[in-house]
Amino acid sequence: MSAGKKRLVLLSPAHPLRGGIAASSERLARELQNAGHEVEILSFRYQYPDFLFPGKTQYTQDPPPTDLRIESRLRSLDPLNWWGVGRALGRRRPDFLIVRYWLPFLSPCLGSVVRLAKRNRHTRALTIADNVVPHEKRPGDALLTRYFLGAMDGGIAMSRAVEKDLLHFAPGLPVRYVPHPIYDNYGEQVERAEALRHLNLDPDYSYLLFFGFIRRYKGLDLLLRALKEPPLQGRRLRLLVAGEFYDDPQPYHDLIRGLGLTGQVILHREYIPTEEVRYYFGAADLVVQPYRSATQSGITQLAFHFEKPMVVTRVGGLPEIVREGRSGYTAEVEPASIAAAIARFFDREDREALLEGVRQEKQRFSWAHMVAALEDLFGEIERT
């Protein structure tokens, strides 16, 4: 292998685990392979206890990828497993471990495995940080995060908010900012008419899409209340909610009934399989992310892939990604502002200009940018 090509192990969820981090790590592994690197994904055999994963299952029914090496060995709550995996990694002497980080709960496992592997005095480690400060905070998070970052030689931040958090917890850590690349592994776009037929939706209405798992910080309740605000009255507009409830669904059902929205809100309250995702985005006129907190979001990158304009709240890194009036609109974290932003989209006469802006902005989020940043970081770390 040439001096510029590396032996890499990516510590991350991957098939048969489901979800955005698993999907994006598999996509990253392919891009690194295409760049000439040798890549293996080391995933979890046991990832979350039930209190951290209230969904129906952590596993996908999709067939395993045939072009990737995936080994499921990590057990998040088993120190003996960490010891064995870390020591085995050290003996294999990869050049770099690339570790996805999004939840302090996993810090003892991931931080210990990396420390053990690095005892070989050859292997270095960097993190791709989805979150540093979690959306739902628990006692001890800061201590756990410092333990994990103490094992890192560098980091990739996918929003400026995460970059700031990385440098707060690990001053002096070499960090590169790269916006989250698009999710282009969910199939091609489908025409609106085909998507509406597939989902059995009435073509006489316009559709807002709220996509992804439902927790309080995602702000679905704010969007439901926004539908009753004056700017959205008298419109042939429906909300399509597609995703599994990680909260108790009853308060949402009560809110829908209490607001008189039963005929305006369509709930598909299950995990959406990979092959179905394109139909939901194909049916949508506008993707809405009314989040109370965020760093970056994979949903935003799905919307870019399917070339859909967005309304996002002004939290975390979302306004960095969705530029006001160019790829969508931004709003404050309250129903009236969200409703006004949605109305601005539907009232816009040159809506095609906004769609063209989405297509142009999409070019900012290529996987080549992520690989280039990683390779640049490899070089800086090796020089230190």
mmCIF file of C-alpha atoms in Angstrom, residues 17 24 26 30 39 74 126 135 144 161 174 177 193 230 236 242 252 265 267-268 280 298 304 352-353 368 370 375:
data_model
loop_
_atom_site.group_PDB
_atom_site.id
_atom_site.type_symbol
_atom_site.label_atom_id
_atom_site.label_comp_id
_atom_site.label_asym_id
_atom_site.label_seq_id
_atom_site.Cartn_x
_atom_site.Cartn_y
_atom_site.Cartn_z
ATOM 1 C CA LEU A 17 -27.922 -2.095 12.963
ATOM 2 C CA SER A 24 -23.653 7.240 6.636
ATOM 3 C CA GLU A 26 -21.293 2.564 5.347
ATOM 4 C CA ARG A 30 -17.250 3.066 0.353
ATOM 5 C CA VAL A 39 -11.321 -0.047 5.290
ATOM 6 C CA LEU A 74 -18.439 -4.407 20.366
ATOM 7 C CA LEU A 126 -9.759 10.524 15.332
ATOM 8 C CA HIS A 135 -29.786 16.552 22.973
ATOM 9 C CA LEU A 144 -17.666 10.786 29.922
ATOM 10 C CA ALA A 161 -21.673 24.150 16.973
ATOM 11 C CA PRO A 174 -6.707 19.232 15.558
ATOM 12 C CA TYR A 177 -15.101 21.348 9.915
ATOM 13 C CA ALA A 193 -47.464 11.701 -8.840
ATOM 14 C CA PRO A 230 -53.324 32.286 10.901
ATOM 15 C CA ARG A 236 -55.127 22.758 1.091
ATOM 16 C CA ALA A 242 -43.172 9.426 8.936
ATOM 17 C CA TYR A 252 -49.319 13.758 20.282
ATOM 18 C CA VAL A 265 -52.260 15.006 9.834
ATOM 19 C CA LEU A 267 -49.276 9.445 10.752
ATOM 20 C CA HIS A 268 -47.039 6.659 9.451
ATOM 21 C CA TYR A 280 -41.967 10.132 1.319
ATOM 22 C CA GLY A 298 -29.222 13.688 8.542
ATOM 23 C CA PHE A 304 -30.838 17.872 -0.249
ATOM 24 C CA GLU A 352 -38.650 27.100 -9.120
ATOM 25 C CA ALA A 353 -35.819 29.515 -8.231
ATOM 26 C CA ALA A 368 -15.264 13.866 -1.565
ATOM 27 C CA MET A 370 -15.250 14.533 3.815
ATOM 28 C CA GLU A 375 -6.791 12.716 4.558
#
